[in-house]
mmCIF file with all atom_site columns, C-alpha atoms in Angstrom:
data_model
loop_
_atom_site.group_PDB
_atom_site.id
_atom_site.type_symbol
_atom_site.label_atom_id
_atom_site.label_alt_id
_atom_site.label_comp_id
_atom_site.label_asym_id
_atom_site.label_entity_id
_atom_site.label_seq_id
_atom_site.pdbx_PDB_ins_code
_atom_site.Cartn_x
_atom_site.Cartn_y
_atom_site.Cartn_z
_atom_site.occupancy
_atom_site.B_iso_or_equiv
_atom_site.pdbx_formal_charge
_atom_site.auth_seq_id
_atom_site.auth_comp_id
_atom_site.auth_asym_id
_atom_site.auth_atom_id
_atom_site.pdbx_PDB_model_num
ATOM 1   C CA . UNK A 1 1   ? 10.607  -2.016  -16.253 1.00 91.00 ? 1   UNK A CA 1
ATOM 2   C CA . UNK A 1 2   ? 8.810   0.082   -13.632 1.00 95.00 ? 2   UNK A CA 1
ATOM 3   C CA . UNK A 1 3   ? 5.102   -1.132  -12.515 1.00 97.00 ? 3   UNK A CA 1
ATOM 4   C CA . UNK A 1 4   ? 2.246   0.293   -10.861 1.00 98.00 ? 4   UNK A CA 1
ATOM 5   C CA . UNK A 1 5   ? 1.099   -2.056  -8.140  1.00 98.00 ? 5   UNK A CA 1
ATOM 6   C CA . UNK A 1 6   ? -2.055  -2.037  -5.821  1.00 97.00 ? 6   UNK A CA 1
ATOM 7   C CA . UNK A 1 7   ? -1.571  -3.510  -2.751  1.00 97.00 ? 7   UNK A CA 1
ATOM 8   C CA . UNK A 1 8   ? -3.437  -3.332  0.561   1.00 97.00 ? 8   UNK A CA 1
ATOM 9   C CA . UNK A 1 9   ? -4.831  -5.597  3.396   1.00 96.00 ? 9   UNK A CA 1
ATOM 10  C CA . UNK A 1 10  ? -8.722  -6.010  3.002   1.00 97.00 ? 10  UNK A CA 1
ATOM 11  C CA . UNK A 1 11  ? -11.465 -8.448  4.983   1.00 96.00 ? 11  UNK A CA 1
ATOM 12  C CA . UNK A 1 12  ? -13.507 -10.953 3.567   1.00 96.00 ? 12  UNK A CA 1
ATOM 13  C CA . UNK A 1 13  ? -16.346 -8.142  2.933   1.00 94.00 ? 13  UNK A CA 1
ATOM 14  C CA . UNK A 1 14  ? -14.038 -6.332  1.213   1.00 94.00 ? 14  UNK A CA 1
ATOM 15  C CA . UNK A 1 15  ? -13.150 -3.505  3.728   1.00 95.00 ? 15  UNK A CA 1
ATOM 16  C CA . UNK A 1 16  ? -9.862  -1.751  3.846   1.00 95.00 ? 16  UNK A CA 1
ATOM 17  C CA . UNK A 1 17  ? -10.567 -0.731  7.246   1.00 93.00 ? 17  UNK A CA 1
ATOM 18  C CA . UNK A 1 18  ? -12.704 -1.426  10.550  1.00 92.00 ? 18  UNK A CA 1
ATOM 19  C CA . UNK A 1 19  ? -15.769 1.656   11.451  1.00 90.00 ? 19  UNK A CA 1
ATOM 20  C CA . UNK A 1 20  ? -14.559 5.036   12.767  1.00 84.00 ? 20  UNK A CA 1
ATOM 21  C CA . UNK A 1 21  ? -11.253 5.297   11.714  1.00 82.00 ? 21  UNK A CA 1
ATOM 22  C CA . UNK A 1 22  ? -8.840  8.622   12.113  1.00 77.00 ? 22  UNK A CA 1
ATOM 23  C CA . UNK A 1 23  ? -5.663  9.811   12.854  1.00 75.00 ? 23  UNK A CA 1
ATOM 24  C CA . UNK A 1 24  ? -5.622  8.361   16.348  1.00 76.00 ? 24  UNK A CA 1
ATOM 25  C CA . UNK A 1 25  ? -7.358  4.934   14.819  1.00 79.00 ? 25  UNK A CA 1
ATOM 26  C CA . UNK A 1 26  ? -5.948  4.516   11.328  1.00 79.00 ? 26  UNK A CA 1
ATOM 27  C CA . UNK A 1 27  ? -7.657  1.075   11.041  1.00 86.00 ? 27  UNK A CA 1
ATOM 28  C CA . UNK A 1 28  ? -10.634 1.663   12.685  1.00 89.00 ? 28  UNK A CA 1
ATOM 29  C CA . UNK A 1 29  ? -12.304 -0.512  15.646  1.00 90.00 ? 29  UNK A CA 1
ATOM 30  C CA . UNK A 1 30  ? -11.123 -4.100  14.675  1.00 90.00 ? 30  UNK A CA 1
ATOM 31  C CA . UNK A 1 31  ? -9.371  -3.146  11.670  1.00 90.00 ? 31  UNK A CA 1
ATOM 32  C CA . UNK A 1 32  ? -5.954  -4.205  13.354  1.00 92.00 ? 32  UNK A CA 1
ATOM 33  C CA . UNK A 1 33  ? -6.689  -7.644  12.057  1.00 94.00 ? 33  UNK A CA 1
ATOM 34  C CA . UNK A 1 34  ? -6.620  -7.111  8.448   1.00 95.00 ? 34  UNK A CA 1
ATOM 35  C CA . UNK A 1 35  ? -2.488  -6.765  9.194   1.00 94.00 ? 35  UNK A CA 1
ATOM 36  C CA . UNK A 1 36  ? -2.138  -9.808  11.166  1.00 95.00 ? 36  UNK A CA 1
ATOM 37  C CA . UNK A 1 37  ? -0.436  -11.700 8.360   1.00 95.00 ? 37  UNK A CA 1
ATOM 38  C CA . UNK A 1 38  ? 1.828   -8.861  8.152   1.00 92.00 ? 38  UNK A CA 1
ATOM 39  C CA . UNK A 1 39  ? 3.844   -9.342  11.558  1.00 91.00 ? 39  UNK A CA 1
ATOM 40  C CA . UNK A 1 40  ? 3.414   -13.316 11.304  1.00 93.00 ? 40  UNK A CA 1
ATOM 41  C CA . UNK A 1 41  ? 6.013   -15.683 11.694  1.00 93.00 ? 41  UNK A CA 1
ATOM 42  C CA . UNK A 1 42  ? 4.588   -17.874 9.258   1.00 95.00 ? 42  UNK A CA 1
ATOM 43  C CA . UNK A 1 43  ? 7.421   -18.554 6.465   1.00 95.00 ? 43  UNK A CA 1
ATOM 44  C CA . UNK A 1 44  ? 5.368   -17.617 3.598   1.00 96.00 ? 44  UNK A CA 1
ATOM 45  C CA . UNK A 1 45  ? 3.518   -14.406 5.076   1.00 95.00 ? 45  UNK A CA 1
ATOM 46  C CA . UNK A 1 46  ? 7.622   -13.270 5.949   1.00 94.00 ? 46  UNK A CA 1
ATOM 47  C CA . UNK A 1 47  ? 8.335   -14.173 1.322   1.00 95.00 ? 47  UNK A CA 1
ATOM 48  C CA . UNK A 1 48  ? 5.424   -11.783 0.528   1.00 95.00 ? 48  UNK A CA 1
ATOM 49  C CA . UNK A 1 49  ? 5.761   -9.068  2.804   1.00 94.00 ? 49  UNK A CA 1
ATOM 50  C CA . UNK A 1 50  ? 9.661   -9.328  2.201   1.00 94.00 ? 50  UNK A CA 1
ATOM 51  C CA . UNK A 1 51  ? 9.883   -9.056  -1.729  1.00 94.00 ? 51  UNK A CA 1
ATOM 52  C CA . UNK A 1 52  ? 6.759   -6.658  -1.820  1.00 94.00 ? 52  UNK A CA 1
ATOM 53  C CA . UNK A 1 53  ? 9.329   -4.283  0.269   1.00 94.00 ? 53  UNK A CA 1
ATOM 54  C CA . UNK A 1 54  ? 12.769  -5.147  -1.738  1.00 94.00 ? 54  UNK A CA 1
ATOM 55  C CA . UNK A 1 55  ? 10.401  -4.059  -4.886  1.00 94.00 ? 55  UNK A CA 1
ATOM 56  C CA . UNK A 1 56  ? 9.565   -1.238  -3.916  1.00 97.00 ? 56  UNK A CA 1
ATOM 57  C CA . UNK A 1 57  ? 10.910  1.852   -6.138  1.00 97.00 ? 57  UNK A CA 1
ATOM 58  C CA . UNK A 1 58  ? 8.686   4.318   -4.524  1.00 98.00 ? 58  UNK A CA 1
ATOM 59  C CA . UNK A 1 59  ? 5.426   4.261   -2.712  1.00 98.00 ? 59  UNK A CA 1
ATOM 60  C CA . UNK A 1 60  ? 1.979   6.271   -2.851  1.00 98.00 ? 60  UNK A CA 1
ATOM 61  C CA . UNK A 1 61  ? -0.758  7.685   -0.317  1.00 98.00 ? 61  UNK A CA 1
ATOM 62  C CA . UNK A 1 62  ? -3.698  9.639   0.614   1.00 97.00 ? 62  UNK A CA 1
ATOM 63  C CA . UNK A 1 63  ? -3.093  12.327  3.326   1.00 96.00 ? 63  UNK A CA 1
ATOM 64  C CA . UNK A 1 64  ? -4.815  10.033  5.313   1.00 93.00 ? 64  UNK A CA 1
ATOM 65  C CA . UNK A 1 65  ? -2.963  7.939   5.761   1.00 94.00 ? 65  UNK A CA 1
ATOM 66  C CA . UNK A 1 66  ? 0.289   9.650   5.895   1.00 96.00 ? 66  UNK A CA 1
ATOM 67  C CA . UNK A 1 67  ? -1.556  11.782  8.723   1.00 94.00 ? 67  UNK A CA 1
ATOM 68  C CA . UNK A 1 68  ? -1.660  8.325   10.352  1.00 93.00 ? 68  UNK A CA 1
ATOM 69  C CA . UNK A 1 69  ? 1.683   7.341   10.003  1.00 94.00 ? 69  UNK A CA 1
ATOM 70  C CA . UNK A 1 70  ? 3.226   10.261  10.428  1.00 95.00 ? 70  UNK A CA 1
ATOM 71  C CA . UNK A 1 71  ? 1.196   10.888  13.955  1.00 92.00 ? 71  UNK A CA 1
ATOM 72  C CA . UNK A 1 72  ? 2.404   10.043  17.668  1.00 90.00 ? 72  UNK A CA 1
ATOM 73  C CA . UNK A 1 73  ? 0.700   6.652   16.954  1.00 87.00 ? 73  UNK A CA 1
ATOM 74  C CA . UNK A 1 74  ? 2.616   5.874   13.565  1.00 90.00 ? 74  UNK A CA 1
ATOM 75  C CA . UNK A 1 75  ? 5.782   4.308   11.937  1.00 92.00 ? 75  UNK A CA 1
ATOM 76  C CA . UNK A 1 76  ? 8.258   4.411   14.168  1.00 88.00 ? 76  UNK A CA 1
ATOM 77  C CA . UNK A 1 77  ? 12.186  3.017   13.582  1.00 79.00 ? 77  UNK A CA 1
ATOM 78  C CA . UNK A 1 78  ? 11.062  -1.047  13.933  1.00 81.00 ? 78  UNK A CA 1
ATOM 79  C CA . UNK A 1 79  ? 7.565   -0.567  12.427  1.00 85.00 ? 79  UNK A CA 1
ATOM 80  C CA . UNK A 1 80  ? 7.143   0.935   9.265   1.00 89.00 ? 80  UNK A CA 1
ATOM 81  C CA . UNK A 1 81  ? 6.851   0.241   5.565   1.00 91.00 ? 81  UNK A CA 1
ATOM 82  C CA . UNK A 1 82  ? 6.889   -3.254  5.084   1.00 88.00 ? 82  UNK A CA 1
ATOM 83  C CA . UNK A 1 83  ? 5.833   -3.865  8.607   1.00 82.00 ? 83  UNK A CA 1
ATOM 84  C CA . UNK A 1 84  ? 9.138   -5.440  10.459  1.00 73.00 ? 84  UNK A CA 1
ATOM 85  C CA . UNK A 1 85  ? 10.733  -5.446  7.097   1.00 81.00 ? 85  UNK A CA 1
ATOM 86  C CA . UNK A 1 86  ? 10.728  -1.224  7.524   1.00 75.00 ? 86  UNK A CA 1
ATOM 87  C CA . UNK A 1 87  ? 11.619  -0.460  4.059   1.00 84.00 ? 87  UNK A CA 1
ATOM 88  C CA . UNK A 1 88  ? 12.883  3.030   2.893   1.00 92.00 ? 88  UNK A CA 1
ATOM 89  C CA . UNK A 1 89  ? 11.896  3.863   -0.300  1.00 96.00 ? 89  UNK A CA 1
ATOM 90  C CA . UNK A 1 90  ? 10.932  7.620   -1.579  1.00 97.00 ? 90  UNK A CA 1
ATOM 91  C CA . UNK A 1 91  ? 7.197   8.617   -0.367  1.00 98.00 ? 91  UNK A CA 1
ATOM 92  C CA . UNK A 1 92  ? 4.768   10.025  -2.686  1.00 98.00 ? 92  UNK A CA 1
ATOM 93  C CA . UNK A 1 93  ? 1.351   12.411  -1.043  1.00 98.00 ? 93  UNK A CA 1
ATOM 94  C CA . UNK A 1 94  ? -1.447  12.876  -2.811  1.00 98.00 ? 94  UNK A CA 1
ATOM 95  C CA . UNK A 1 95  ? -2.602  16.016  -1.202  1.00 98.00 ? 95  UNK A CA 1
ATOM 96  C CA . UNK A 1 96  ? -4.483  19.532  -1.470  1.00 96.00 ? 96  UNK A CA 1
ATOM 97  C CA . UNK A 1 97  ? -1.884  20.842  0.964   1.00 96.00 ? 97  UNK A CA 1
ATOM 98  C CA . UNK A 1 98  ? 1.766   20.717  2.195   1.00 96.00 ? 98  UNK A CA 1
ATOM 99  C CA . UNK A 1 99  ? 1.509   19.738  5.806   1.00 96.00 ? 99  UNK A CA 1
ATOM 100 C CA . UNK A 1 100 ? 2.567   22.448  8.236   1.00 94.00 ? 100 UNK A CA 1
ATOM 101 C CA . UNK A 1 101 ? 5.055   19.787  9.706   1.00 95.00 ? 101 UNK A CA 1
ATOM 102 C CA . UNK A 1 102 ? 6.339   16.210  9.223   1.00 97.00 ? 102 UNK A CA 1
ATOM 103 C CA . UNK A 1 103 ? 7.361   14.257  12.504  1.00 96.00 ? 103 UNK A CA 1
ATOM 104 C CA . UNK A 1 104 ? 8.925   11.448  10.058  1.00 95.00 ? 104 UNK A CA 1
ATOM 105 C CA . UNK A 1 105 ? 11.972  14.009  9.275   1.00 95.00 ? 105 UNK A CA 1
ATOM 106 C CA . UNK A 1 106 ? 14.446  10.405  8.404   1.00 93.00 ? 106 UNK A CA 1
ATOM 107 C CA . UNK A 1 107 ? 11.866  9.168   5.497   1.00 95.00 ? 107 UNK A CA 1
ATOM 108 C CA . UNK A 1 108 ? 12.007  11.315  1.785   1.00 97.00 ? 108 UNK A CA 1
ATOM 109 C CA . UNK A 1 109 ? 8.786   12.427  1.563   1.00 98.00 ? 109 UNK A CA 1
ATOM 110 C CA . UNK A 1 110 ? 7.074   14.337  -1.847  1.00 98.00 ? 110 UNK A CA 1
ATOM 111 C CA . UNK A 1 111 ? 3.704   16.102  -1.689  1.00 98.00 ? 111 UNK A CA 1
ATOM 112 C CA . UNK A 1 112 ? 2.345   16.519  -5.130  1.00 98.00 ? 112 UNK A CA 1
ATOM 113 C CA . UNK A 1 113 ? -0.884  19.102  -5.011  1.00 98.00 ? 113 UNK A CA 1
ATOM 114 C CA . UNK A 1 114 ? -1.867  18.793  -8.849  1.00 98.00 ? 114 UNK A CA 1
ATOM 115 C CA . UNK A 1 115 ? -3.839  15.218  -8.489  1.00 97.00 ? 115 UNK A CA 1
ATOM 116 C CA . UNK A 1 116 ? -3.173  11.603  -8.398  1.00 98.00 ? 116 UNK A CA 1
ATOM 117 C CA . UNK A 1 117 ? -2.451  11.024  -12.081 1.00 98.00 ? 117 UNK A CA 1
ATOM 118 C CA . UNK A 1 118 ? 0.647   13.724  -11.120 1.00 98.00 ? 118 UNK A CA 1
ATOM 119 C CA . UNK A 1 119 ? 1.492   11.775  -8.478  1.00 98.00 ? 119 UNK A CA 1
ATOM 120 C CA . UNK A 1 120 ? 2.336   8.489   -9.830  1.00 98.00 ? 120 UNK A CA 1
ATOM 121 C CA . UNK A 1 121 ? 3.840   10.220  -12.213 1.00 98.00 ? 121 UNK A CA 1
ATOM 122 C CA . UNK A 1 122 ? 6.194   11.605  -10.031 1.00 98.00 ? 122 UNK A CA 1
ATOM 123 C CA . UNK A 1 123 ? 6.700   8.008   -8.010  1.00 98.00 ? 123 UNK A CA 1
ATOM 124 C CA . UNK A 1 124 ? 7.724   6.246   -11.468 1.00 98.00 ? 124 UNK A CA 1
ATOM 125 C CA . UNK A 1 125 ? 10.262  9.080   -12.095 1.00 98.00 ? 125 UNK A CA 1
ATOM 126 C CA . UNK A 1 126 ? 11.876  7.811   -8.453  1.00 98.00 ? 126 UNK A CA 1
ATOM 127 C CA . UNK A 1 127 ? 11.527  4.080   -8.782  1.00 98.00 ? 127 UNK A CA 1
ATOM 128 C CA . UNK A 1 128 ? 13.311  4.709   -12.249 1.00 97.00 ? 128 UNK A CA 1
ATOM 129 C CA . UNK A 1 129 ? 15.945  6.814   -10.627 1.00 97.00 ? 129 UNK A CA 1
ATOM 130 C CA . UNK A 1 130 ? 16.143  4.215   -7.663  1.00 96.00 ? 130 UNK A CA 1
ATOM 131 C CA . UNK A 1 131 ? 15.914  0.961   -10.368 1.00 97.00 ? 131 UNK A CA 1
ATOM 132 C CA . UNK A 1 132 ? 19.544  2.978   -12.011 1.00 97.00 ? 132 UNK A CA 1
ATOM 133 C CA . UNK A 1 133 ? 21.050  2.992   -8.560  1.00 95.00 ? 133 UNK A CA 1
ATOM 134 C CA . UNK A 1 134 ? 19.705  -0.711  -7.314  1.00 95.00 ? 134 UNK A CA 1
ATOM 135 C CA . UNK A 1 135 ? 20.845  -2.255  -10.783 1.00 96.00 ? 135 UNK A CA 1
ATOM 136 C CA . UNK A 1 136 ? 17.251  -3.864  -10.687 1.00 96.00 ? 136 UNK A CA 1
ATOM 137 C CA . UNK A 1 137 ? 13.591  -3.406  -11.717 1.00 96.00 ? 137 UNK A CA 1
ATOM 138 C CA . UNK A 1 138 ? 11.950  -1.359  -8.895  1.00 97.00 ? 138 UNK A CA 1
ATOM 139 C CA . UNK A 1 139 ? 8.341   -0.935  -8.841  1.00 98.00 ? 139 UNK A CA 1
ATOM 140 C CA . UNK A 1 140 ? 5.994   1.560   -7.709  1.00 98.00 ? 140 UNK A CA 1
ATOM 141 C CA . UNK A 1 141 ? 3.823   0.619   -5.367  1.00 98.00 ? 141 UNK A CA 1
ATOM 142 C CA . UNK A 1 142 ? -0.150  2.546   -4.129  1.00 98.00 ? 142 UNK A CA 1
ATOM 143 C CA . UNK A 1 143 ? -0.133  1.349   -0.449  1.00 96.00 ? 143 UNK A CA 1
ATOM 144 C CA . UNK A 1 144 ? -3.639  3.311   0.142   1.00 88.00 ? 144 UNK A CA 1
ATOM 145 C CA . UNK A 1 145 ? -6.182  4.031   1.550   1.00 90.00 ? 145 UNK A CA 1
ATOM 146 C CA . UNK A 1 146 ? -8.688  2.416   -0.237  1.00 92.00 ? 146 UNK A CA 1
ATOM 147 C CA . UNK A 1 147 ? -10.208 5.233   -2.129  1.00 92.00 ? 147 UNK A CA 1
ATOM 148 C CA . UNK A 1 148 ? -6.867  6.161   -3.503  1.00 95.00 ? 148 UNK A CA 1
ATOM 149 C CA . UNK A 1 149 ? -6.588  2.527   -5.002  1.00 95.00 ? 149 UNK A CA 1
ATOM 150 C CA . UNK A 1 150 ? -10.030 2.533   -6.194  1.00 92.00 ? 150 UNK A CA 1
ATOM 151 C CA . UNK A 1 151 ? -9.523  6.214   -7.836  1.00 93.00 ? 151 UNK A CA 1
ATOM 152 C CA . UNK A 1 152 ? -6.244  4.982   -9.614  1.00 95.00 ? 152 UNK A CA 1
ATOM 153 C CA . UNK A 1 153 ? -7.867  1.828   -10.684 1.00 93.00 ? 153 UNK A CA 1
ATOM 154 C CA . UNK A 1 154 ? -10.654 3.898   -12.242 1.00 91.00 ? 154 UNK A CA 1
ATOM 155 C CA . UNK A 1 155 ? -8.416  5.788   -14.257 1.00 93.00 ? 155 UNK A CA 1
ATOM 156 C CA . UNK A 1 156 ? -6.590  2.714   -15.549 1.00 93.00 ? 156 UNK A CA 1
ATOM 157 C CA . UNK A 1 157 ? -2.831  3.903   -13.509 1.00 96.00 ? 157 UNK A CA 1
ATOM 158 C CA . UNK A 1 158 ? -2.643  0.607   -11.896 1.00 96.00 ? 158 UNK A CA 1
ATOM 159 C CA . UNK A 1 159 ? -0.519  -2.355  -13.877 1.00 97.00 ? 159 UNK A CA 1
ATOM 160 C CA . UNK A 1 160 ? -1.320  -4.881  -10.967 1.00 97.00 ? 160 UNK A CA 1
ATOM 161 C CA . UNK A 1 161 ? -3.298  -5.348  -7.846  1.00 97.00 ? 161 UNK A CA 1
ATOM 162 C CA . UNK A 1 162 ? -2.012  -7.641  -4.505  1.00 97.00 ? 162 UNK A CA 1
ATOM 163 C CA . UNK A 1 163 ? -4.637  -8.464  -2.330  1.00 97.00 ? 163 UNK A CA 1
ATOM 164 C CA . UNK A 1 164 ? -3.980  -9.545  1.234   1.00 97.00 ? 164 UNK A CA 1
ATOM 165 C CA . UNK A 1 165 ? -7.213  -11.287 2.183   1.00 97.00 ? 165 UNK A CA 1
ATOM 166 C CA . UNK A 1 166 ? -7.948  -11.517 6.285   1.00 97.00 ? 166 UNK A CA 1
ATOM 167 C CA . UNK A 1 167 ? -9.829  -13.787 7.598   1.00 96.00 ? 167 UNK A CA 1
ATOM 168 C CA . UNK A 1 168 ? -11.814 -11.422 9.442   1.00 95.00 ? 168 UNK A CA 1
ATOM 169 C CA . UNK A 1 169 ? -15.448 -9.851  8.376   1.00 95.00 ? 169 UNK A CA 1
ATOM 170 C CA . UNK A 1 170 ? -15.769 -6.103  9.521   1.00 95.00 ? 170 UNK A CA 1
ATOM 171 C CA . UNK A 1 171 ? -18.997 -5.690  8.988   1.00 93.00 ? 171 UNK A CA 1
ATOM 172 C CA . UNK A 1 172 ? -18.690 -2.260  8.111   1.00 93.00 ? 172 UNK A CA 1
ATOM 173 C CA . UNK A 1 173 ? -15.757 0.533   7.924   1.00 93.00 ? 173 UNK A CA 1
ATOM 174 C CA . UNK A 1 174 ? -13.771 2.011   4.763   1.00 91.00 ? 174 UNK A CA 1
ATOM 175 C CA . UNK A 1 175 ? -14.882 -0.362  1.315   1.00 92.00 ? 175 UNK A CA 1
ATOM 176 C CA . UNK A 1 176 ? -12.153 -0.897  -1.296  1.00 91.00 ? 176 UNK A CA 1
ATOM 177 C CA . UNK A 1 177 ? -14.722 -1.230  -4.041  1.00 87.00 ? 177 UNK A CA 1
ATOM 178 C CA . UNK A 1 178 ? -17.525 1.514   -2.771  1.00 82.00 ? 178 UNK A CA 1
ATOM 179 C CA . UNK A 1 179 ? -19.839 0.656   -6.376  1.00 75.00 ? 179 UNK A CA 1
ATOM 180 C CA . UNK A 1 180 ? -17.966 -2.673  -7.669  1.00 70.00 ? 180 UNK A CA 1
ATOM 181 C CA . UNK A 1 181 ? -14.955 -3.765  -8.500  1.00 71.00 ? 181 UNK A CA 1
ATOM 182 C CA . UNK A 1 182 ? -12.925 -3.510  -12.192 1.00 73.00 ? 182 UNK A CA 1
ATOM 183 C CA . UNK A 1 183 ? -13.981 -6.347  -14.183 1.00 70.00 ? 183 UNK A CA 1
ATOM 184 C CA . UNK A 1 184 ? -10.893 -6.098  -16.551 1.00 85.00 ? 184 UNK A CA 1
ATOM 185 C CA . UNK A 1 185 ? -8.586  -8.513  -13.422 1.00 90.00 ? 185 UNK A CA 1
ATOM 186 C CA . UNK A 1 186 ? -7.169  -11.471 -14.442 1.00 93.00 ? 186 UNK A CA 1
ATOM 187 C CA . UNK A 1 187 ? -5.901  -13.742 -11.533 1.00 94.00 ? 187 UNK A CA 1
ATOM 188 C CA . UNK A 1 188 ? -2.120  -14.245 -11.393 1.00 94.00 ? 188 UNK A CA 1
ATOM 189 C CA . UNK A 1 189 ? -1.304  -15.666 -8.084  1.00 96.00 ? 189 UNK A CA 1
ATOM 190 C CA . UNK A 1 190 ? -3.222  -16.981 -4.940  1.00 96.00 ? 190 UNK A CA 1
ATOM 191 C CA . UNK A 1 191 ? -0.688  -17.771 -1.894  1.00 96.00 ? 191 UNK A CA 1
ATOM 192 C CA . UNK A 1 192 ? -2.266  -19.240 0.959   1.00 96.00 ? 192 UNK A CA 1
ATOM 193 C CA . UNK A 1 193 ? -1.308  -18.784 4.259   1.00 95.00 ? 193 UNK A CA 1
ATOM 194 C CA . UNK A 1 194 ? -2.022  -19.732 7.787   1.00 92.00 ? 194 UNK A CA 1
ATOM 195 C CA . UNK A 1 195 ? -2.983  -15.922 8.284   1.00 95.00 ? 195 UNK A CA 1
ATOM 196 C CA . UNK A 1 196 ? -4.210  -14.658 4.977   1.00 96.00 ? 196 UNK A CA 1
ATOM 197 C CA . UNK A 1 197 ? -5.053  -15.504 1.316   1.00 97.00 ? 197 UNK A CA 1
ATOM 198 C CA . UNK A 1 198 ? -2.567  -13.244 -1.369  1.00 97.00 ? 198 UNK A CA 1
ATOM 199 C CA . UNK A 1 199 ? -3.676  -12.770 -4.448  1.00 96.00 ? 199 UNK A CA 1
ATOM 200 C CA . UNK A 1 200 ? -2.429  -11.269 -7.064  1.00 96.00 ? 200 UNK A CA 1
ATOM 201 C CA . UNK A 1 201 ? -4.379  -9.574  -10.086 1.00 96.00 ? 201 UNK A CA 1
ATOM 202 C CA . UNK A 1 202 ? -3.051  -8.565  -13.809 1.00 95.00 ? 202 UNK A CA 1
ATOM 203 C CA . UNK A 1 203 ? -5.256  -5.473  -14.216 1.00 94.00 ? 203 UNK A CA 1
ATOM 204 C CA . UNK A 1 204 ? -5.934  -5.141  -18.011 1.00 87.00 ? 204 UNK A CA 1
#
């Protein structure tokens, strides 16, 4: 069965990313940290950010943040989804507009116009289609930015959340939870590392 899973980096004060970010910055001023767990060596950062990548079906954003990734700056062939894993699942845009031009020509990218509800929508349809050809559950998977999560949270889309906690306080930047966060997570799995805390949240 397909799921809808959350999952982004965030600091202790619960931002997604550091102050002044943009497409040459996607993180912001110190927001680099938040990934360090992401391109550790340690054995158990590697497990998460390894089956988090084999489970993915397809995978949401914000124009945002494919503007970032897709920019001079972005993914590249040894850095992209997944970090060094560099999955290659099917891409799903939330956006008001088709972008004149994608630089990231080798990934299958889908720009849905009609709203985010639309667009996850769409990604199940292609982690379904990709779970039939994998002979395995694949999930979808809302990589950001943070309003994007805290949108599809809001209009109960999301099945789980996975929270990568960095040891790292921004002070200010992007929030995940701009008002508060949902009160309907339960607590499924805390993974400690020597880089980051991962927890893992049932969202009723």
């Amino acid at each position: 069965m397909t799921h809808i899973i959350a999952d982004i980096s965030v600091s202790l004060d619960g931002f997604v990313t550091g102050p002044g970010p943009g497409p040459d910055s996607g993180l912001g001023a110190g927001g680099e940290a938040l990934h360090t767990w992401a391109f550790s060596d340690d054995p158990d950062d590697r497990r998460v950010l390894r089956e988090a990548t084999a489970r993915s079906g397809a995978v949401v954003l914000g124009r945002r943040l494919f503007d970032v990734v897709d920019g001079p700056g972005g993914w590249d062939d040894t850095t992209g989804y997944g970090a060094g894993e560099v999955g290659k699942p099917a891409f799903v845009v939330v956006t008001g507009s088709r972008p004149e031009s994608v630089r990231l020509t080798g990934l299958d990218w889908t720009f849905v116009t009609s709203g985010l509800a639309d667009a996850v929508a769409t990604a199940r349809e292609r982690a379904e289609t990709a779970s039939v050809a994998a002979g395995r559950d694949l999930d979808v998977v809302l990589m950001g930015g943070g309003a994007l999560i805290g949108s599809a949270l809001d209009a109960g889309l999301v099945d789980s959340l996975t929270l990568h906690l960095a040891p790292v306080v921004l002070g200010t930047g992007t929030p995940l939870f701009p008002g508060r966060a949902p009160r309907s997570l339960v607590q499924r799995s805390v993974i400690p590392t020597s880089t980051a805390t991962h927890l893992t949240y049932d969202v009723l």
